[in-house]
């Protein structure tokens, strides 16, 4: 499975959404389900699936689907 597919699967699992809405408009401000509990669930899933440990600043800054891609690239996750 490609990393982008893993990434999308995590978002679909955490937020119970389909691929077609995973884009630059999928942000913490636009998604009602993206609360603190969902945020930490998202982070936990990402860390587990990609075998990484996100820095606290990156956890706080992880505010959108697109921003997440940028952050994970810092951890050598290729998309």
mmCIF file of N, CA, C and O in Angstrom, residues 2-70:
data_model
loop_
_atom_site.group_PDB
_atom_site.id
_atom_site.type_symbol
_atom_site.label_atom_id
_atom_site.label_comp_id
_atom_site.label_asym_id
_atom_site.label_seq_id
_atom_site.Cartn_x
_atom_site.Cartn_y
_atom_site.Cartn_z
ATOM 1 N N UNK A 2 0.567 2.194 -0.846
ATOM 2 C CA UNK A 2 1.323 3.442 -0.939
ATOM 3 C C UNK A 2 1.043 4.305 0.285
ATOM 4 O O UNK A 2 -0.021 4.221 0.901
ATOM 5 N N UNK A 3 1.993 5.171 0.619
ATOM 6 C CA UNK A 3 1.844 6.033 1.788
ATOM 7 C C UNK A 3 0.619 6.939 1.698
ATOM 8 O O UNK A 3 -0.040 7.182 2.710
ATOM 9 N N UNK A 4 0.302 7.445 0.512
ATOM 10 C CA UNK A 4 -0.878 8.314 0.389
ATOM 11 C C UNK A 4 -2.147 7.523 0.679
ATOM 12 O O UNK A 4 -3.097 8.060 1.261
ATOM 13 N N UNK A 5 -2.161 6.258 0.308
ATOM 14 C CA UNK A 5 -3.323 5.419 0.610
ATOM 15 C C UNK A 5 -3.438 5.175 2.115
ATOM 16 O O UNK A 5 -4.537 5.210 2.667
ATOM 17 N N UNK A 6 -2.308 4.937 2.779
ATOM 18 C CA UNK A 6 -2.309 4.779 4.237
ATOM 19 C C UNK A 6 -2.823 6.057 4.902
ATOM 20 O O UNK A 6 -3.634 6.011 5.826
ATOM 21 N N UNK A 7 -2.309 7.183 4.430
ATOM 22 C CA UNK A 7 -2.684 8.481 4.980
ATOM 23 C C UNK A 7 -4.194 8.705 4.837
ATOM 24 O O UNK A 7 -4.875 9.053 5.796
ATOM 25 N N UNK A 8 -4.702 8.464 3.637
ATOM 26 C CA UNK A 8 -6.134 8.633 3.402
ATOM 27 C C UNK A 8 -6.959 7.667 4.247
ATOM 28 O O UNK A 8 -8.015 8.040 4.775
ATOM 29 N N UNK A 9 -6.494 6.431 4.383
ATOM 30 C CA UNK A 9 -7.211 5.447 5.198
ATOM 31 C C UNK A 9 -7.320 5.892 6.650
ATOM 32 O O UNK A 9 -8.343 5.681 7.305
ATOM 33 N N UNK A 10 -6.270 6.508 7.152
ATOM 34 C CA UNK A 10 -6.293 7.007 8.529
ATOM 35 C C UNK A 10 -7.350 8.095 8.672
ATOM 36 O O UNK A 10 -8.151 8.078 9.613
ATOM 37 N N UNK A 11 -7.382 9.033 7.740
ATOM 38 C CA UNK A 11 -8.391 10.092 7.791
ATOM 39 C C UNK A 11 -9.801 9.512 7.686
ATOM 40 O O UNK A 11 -10.711 9.936 8.402
ATOM 41 N N UNK A 12 -9.979 8.552 6.802
ATOM 42 C CA UNK A 12 -11.298 7.933 6.637
ATOM 43 C C UNK A 12 -11.714 7.214 7.915
ATOM 44 O O UNK A 12 -12.875 7.293 8.323
ATOM 45 N N UNK A 13 -10.787 6.550 8.565
ATOM 46 C CA UNK A 13 -11.088 5.825 9.804
ATOM 47 C C UNK A 13 -11.421 6.783 10.950
ATOM 48 O O UNK A 13 -12.405 6.590 11.663
ATOM 49 N N UNK A 14 -10.611 7.800 11.118
ATOM 50 C CA UNK A 14 -10.785 8.723 12.250
ATOM 51 C C UNK A 14 -12.023 9.596 12.081
ATOM 52 O O UNK A 14 -12.786 9.800 13.025
ATOM 53 N N UNK A 15 -12.246 10.101 10.857
ATOM 54 C CA UNK A 15 -13.325 11.059 10.645
ATOM 55 C C UNK A 15 -14.560 10.478 9.962
ATOM 56 O O UNK A 15 -15.550 11.183 9.778
ATOM 57 N N UNK A 16 -14.492 9.191 9.608
ATOM 58 C CA UNK A 16 -15.613 8.507 8.956
ATOM 59 C C UNK A 16 -16.076 9.263 7.709
ATOM 60 O O UNK A 16 -17.238 9.640 7.577
ATOM 61 N N UNK A 17 -15.119 9.505 6.808
ATOM 62 C CA UNK A 17 -15.392 10.225 5.560
ATOM 63 C C UNK A 17 -14.918 9.401 4.372
ATOM 64 O O UNK A 17 -14.227 8.401 4.529
ATOM 65 N N UNK A 18 -15.255 9.871 3.181
ATOM 66 C CA UNK A 18 -14.820 9.242 1.939
ATOM 67 C C UNK A 18 -13.650 10.029 1.352
ATOM 68 O O UNK A 18 -13.444 11.202 1.672
ATOM 69 N N UNK A 19 -12.917 9.387 0.454
ATOM 70 C CA UNK A 19 -11.753 10.020 -0.191
ATOM 71 C C UNK A 19 -12.084 11.324 -0.886
ATOM 72 O O UNK A 19 -11.249 12.221 -0.947
ATOM 73 N N UNK A 20 -13.282 11.444 -1.433
ATOM 74 C CA UNK A 20 -13.594 12.603 -2.269
ATOM 75 C C UNK A 20 -13.591 13.939 -1.527
ATOM 76 O O UNK A 20 -13.532 14.981 -2.156
ATOM 77 N N UNK A 21 -13.628 13.937 -0.207
ATOM 78 C CA UNK A 21 -13.567 15.222 0.511
ATOM 79 C C UNK A 21 -12.204 15.469 1.141
ATOM 80 O O UNK A 21 -12.012 16.477 1.814
ATOM 81 N N UNK A 22 -11.262 14.574 0.929
ATOM 82 C CA UNK A 22 -9.921 14.760 1.470
ATOM 83 C C UNK A 22 -9.123 15.644 0.515
ATOM 84 O O UNK A 22 -8.576 15.192 -0.475
ATOM 85 N N UNK A 23 -9.092 16.927 0.837
ATOM 86 C CA UNK A 23 -8.400 17.910 0.007
ATOM 87 C C UNK A 23 -7.978 19.095 0.878
ATOM 88 O O UNK A 23 -8.080 19.030 2.100
ATOM 89 N N UNK A 24 -7.520 20.164 0.244
ATOM 90 C CA UNK A 24 -7.010 21.327 0.987
ATOM 91 C C UNK A 24 -8.071 22.017 1.845
ATOM 92 O O UNK A 24 -7.743 22.785 2.745
ATOM 93 N N UNK A 25 -9.328 21.744 1.600
ATOM 94 C CA UNK A 25 -10.395 22.350 2.404
ATOM 95 C C UNK A 25 -10.763 21.505 3.624
ATOM 96 O O UNK A 25 -11.587 21.920 4.435
ATOM 97 N N UNK A 26 -10.143 20.346 3.759
ATOM 98 C CA UNK A 26 -10.385 19.493 4.924
ATOM 99 C C UNK A 26 -9.474 19.990 6.039
ATOM 100 O O UNK A 26 -8.309 19.605 6.148
ATOM 101 N N UNK A 27 -10.018 20.897 6.864
ATOM 102 C CA UNK A 27 -9.227 21.530 7.920
ATOM 103 C C UNK A 27 -9.940 21.417 9.261
ATOM 104 O O UNK A 27 -11.138 21.150 9.331
ATOM 105 N N UNK A 28 -9.197 21.686 10.283
ATOM 106 C CA UNK A 28 -9.741 21.641 11.637
ATOM 107 C C UNK A 28 -10.883 22.653 11.803
ATOM 108 O O UNK A 28 -11.782 22.455 12.601
ATOM 109 N N UNK A 29 -10.858 23.724 11.010
ATOM 110 C CA UNK A 29 -11.900 24.749 11.095
ATOM 111 C C UNK A 29 -13.164 24.379 10.319
ATOM 112 O O UNK A 29 -14.238 24.896 10.614
ATOM 113 N N UNK A 30 -13.034 23.497 9.324
ATOM 114 C CA UNK A 30 -14.173 23.157 8.460
ATOM 115 C C UNK A 30 -14.861 21.842 8.801
ATOM 116 O O UNK A 30 -15.934 21.569 8.282
ATOM 117 N N UNK A 31 -14.245 21.024 9.639
ATOM 118 C CA UNK A 31 -14.774 19.696 9.931
ATOM 119 C C UNK A 31 -15.222 19.631 11.381
ATOM 120 O O UNK A 31 -14.398 19.673 12.308
ATOM 121 N N UNK A 32 -16.520 19.526 11.594
ATOM 122 C CA UNK A 32 -17.068 19.495 12.956
ATOM 123 C C UNK A 32 -16.533 18.325 13.779
ATOM 124 O O UNK A 32 -16.359 18.441 14.995
ATOM 125 N N UNK A 33 -16.282 17.206 13.127
ATOM 126 C CA UNK A 33 -15.803 16.011 13.830
ATOM 127 C C UNK A 33 -14.357 16.153 14.305
ATOM 128 O O UNK A 33 -13.885 15.351 15.096
ATOM 129 N N UNK A 34 -13.656 17.173 13.800
ATOM 130 C CA UNK A 34 -12.244 17.344 14.152
ATOM 131 C C UNK A 34 -12.148 18.106 15.475
ATOM 132 O O UNK A 34 -11.863 19.292 15.537
ATOM 133 N N UNK A 35 -12.377 17.394 16.557
ATOM 134 C CA UNK A 35 -12.240 17.978 17.895
ATOM 135 C C UNK A 35 -10.944 17.445 18.520
ATOM 136 O O UNK A 35 -10.154 16.769 17.855
ATOM 137 N N UNK A 36 -10.724 17.749 19.788
ATOM 138 C CA UNK A 36 -9.460 17.359 20.422
ATOM 139 C C UNK A 36 -9.301 15.841 20.502
ATOM 140 O O UNK A 36 -8.193 15.317 20.345
ATOM 141 N N UNK A 37 -10.378 15.126 20.713
ATOM 142 C CA UNK A 37 -10.307 13.670 20.794
ATOM 143 C C UNK A 37 -9.969 13.081 19.421
ATOM 144 O O UNK A 37 -9.092 12.217 19.301
ATOM 145 N N UNK A 38 -10.640 13.554 18.389
ATOM 146 C CA UNK A 38 -10.346 13.082 17.034
ATOM 147 C C UNK A 38 -8.919 13.449 16.638
ATOM 148 O O UNK A 38 -8.224 12.663 15.982
ATOM 149 N N UNK A 39 -8.477 14.630 17.051
ATOM 150 C CA UNK A 39 -7.121 15.073 16.719
ATOM 151 C C UNK A 39 -6.084 14.114 17.304
ATOM 152 O O UNK A 39 -5.161 13.686 16.605
ATOM 153 N N UNK A 40 -6.257 13.760 18.561
ATOM 154 C CA UNK A 40 -5.287 12.861 19.188
ATOM 155 C C UNK A 40 -5.391 11.451 18.608
ATOM 156 O O UNK A 40 -4.382 10.754 18.483
ATOM 157 N N UNK A 41 -6.593 11.037 18.241
ATOM 158 C CA UNK A 41 -6.755 9.751 17.560
ATOM 159 C C UNK A 41 -6.043 9.748 16.223
ATOM 160 O O UNK A 41 -5.393 8.762 15.851
ATOM 161 N N UNK A 42 -6.146 10.841 15.496
ATOM 162 C CA UNK A 42 -5.470 10.991 14.216
ATOM 163 C C UNK A 42 -3.953 10.898 14.398
ATOM 164 O O UNK A 42 -3.271 10.153 13.686
ATOM 165 N N UNK A 43 -3.441 11.619 15.371
ATOM 166 C CA UNK A 43 -2.002 11.620 15.627
ATOM 167 C C UNK A 43 -1.527 10.217 16.009
ATOM 168 O O UNK A 43 -0.504 9.734 15.512
ATOM 169 N N UNK A 44 -2.264 9.555 16.880
ATOM 170 C CA UNK A 44 -1.882 8.200 17.309
ATOM 171 C C UNK A 44 -1.854 7.236 16.129
ATOM 172 O O UNK A 44 -0.919 6.437 15.997
ATOM 173 N N UNK A 45 -2.853 7.316 15.269
ATOM 174 C CA UNK A 45 -2.903 6.442 14.086
ATOM 175 C C UNK A 45 -1.739 6.730 13.150
ATOM 176 O O UNK A 45 -1.110 5.802 12.620
ATOM 177 N N UNK A 46 -1.448 8.001 12.925
ATOM 178 C CA UNK A 46 -0.337 8.371 12.044
ATOM 179 C C UNK A 46 0.989 7.864 12.592
ATOM 180 O O UNK A 46 1.805 7.301 11.853
ATOM 181 N N UNK A 47 1.205 8.062 13.886
ATOM 182 C CA UNK A 47 2.457 7.621 14.486
ATOM 183 C C UNK A 47 2.615 6.107 14.400
ATOM 184 O O UNK A 47 3.701 5.604 14.098
ATOM 185 N N UNK A 48 1.540 5.403 14.622
ATOM 186 C CA UNK A 48 1.603 3.945 14.570
ATOM 187 C C UNK A 48 1.824 3.432 13.143
ATOM 188 O O UNK A 48 2.701 2.610 12.897
ATOM 189 N N UNK A 49 1.018 3.914 12.209
ATOM 190 C CA UNK A 49 1.089 3.408 10.831
ATOM 191 C C UNK A 49 2.389 3.776 10.121
ATOM 192 O O UNK A 49 2.885 3.015 9.296
ATOM 193 N N UNK A 50 2.944 4.957 10.443
ATOM 194 C CA UNK A 50 4.169 5.390 9.780
ATOM 195 C C UNK A 50 5.416 5.198 10.652
ATOM 196 O O UNK A 50 6.511 5.582 10.261
ATOM 197 N N UNK A 51 5.234 4.617 11.841
ATOM 198 C CA UNK A 51 6.336 4.327 12.763
ATOM 199 C C UNK A 51 7.191 5.570 13.011
ATOM 200 O O UNK A 51 8.412 5.573 12.811
ATOM 201 N N UNK A 52 6.515 6.636 13.426
ATOM 202 C CA UNK A 52 7.181 7.901 13.727
ATOM 203 C C UNK A 52 6.689 8.422 15.071
ATOM 204 O O UNK A 52 5.692 7.918 15.608
ATOM 205 N N UNK A 53 7.371 9.410 15.609
ATOM 206 C CA UNK A 53 6.947 10.097 16.822
ATOM 207 C C UNK A 53 6.952 11.581 16.507
ATOM 208 O O UNK A 53 8.012 12.182 16.306
ATOM 209 N N UNK A 54 5.759 12.168 16.417
ATOM 210 C CA UNK A 54 5.647 13.577 16.054
ATOM 211 C C UNK A 54 6.060 14.476 17.212
ATOM 212 O O UNK A 54 5.731 14.217 18.374
ATOM 213 N N UNK A 55 6.749 15.532 16.877
ATOM 214 C CA UNK A 55 7.141 16.562 17.818
ATOM 215 C C UNK A 55 5.885 17.304 18.289
ATOM 216 O O UNK A 55 4.952 17.480 17.509
ATOM 217 N N UNK A 56 5.836 17.740 19.542
ATOM 218 C CA UNK A 56 4.659 18.471 20.024
ATOM 219 C C UNK A 56 4.250 19.660 19.153
ATOM 220 O O UNK A 56 3.055 19.896 18.951
ATOM 221 N N UNK A 57 5.211 20.394 18.616
ATOM 222 C CA UNK A 57 4.880 21.524 17.740
ATOM 223 C C UNK A 57 4.187 21.055 16.469
ATOM 224 O O UNK A 57 3.288 21.729 15.951
ATOM 225 N N UNK A 58 4.591 19.902 15.966
ATOM 226 C CA UNK A 58 3.956 19.355 14.776
ATOM 227 C C UNK A 58 2.548 18.840 15.081
ATOM 228 O O UNK A 58 1.650 18.960 14.258
ATOM 229 N N UNK A 59 2.364 18.297 16.268
ATOM 230 C CA UNK A 59 1.027 17.844 16.678
ATOM 231 C C UNK A 59 0.080 19.036 16.738
ATOM 232 O O UNK A 59 -1.036 18.986 16.235
ATOM 233 N N UNK A 60 0.539 20.107 17.338
ATOM 234 C CA UNK A 60 -0.278 21.317 17.443
ATOM 235 C C UNK A 60 -0.523 21.928 16.064
ATOM 236 O O UNK A 60 -1.615 22.383 15.759
ATOM 237 N N UNK A 61 0.488 21.913 15.211
ATOM 238 C CA UNK A 61 0.388 22.528 13.895
ATOM 239 C C UNK A 61 -0.356 21.700 12.858
ATOM 240 O O UNK A 61 -0.647 22.173 11.768
ATOM 241 N N UNK A 62 -0.684 20.463 13.201
ATOM 242 C CA UNK A 62 -1.360 19.561 12.271
ATOM 243 C C UNK A 62 -2.831 19.979 12.205
ATOM 244 O O UNK A 62 -3.676 19.479 12.929
ATOM 245 N N UNK A 63 -3.123 20.913 11.303
ATOM 246 C CA UNK A 63 -4.447 21.533 11.296
ATOM 247 C C UNK A 63 -5.257 21.285 10.028
ATOM 248 O O UNK A 63 -6.368 21.784 9.913
ATOM 249 N N UNK A 64 -4.697 20.526 9.108
ATOM 250 C CA UNK A 64 -5.433 20.234 7.877
ATOM 251 C C UNK A 64 -4.859 19.000 7.196
ATOM 252 O O UNK A 64 -3.736 18.567 7.504
ATOM 253 N N UNK A 65 -5.619 18.484 6.281
ATOM 254 C CA UNK A 65 -5.173 17.348 5.472
ATOM 255 C C UNK A 65 -3.868 17.698 4.756
ATOM 256 O O UNK A 65 -2.897 16.937 4.804
ATOM 257 N N UNK A 66 -3.828 18.863 4.140
ATOM 258 C CA UNK A 66 -2.654 19.294 3.374
ATOM 259 C C UNK A 66 -1.463 19.573 4.278
ATOM 260 O O UNK A 66 -0.334 19.187 3.975
ATOM 261 N N UNK A 67 -1.701 20.242 5.392
ATOM 262 C CA UNK A 67 -0.614 20.543 6.337
ATOM 263 C C UNK A 67 -0.012 19.251 6.869
ATOM 264 O O UNK A 67 1.200 19.157 7.079
ATOM 265 N N UNK A 68 -0.841 18.249 7.071
ATOM 266 C CA UNK A 68 -0.349 16.961 7.542
ATOM 267 C C UNK A 68 0.636 16.328 6.575
ATOM 268 O O UNK A 68 1.632 15.734 6.999
ATOM 269 N N UNK A 69 0.364 16.451 5.294
ATOM 270 C CA UNK A 69 1.299 15.924 4.290
ATOM 271 C C UNK A 69 2.653 16.607 4.413
ATOM 272 O O UNK A 69 3.698 15.947 4.357
ATOM 273 N N UNK A 70 2.643 17.923 4.593
ATOM 274 C CA UNK A 70 3.884 18.684 4.755
ATOM 275 C C UNK A 70 4.645 18.241 6.002
ATOM 276 O O UNK A 70 5.856 18.059 5.970
#
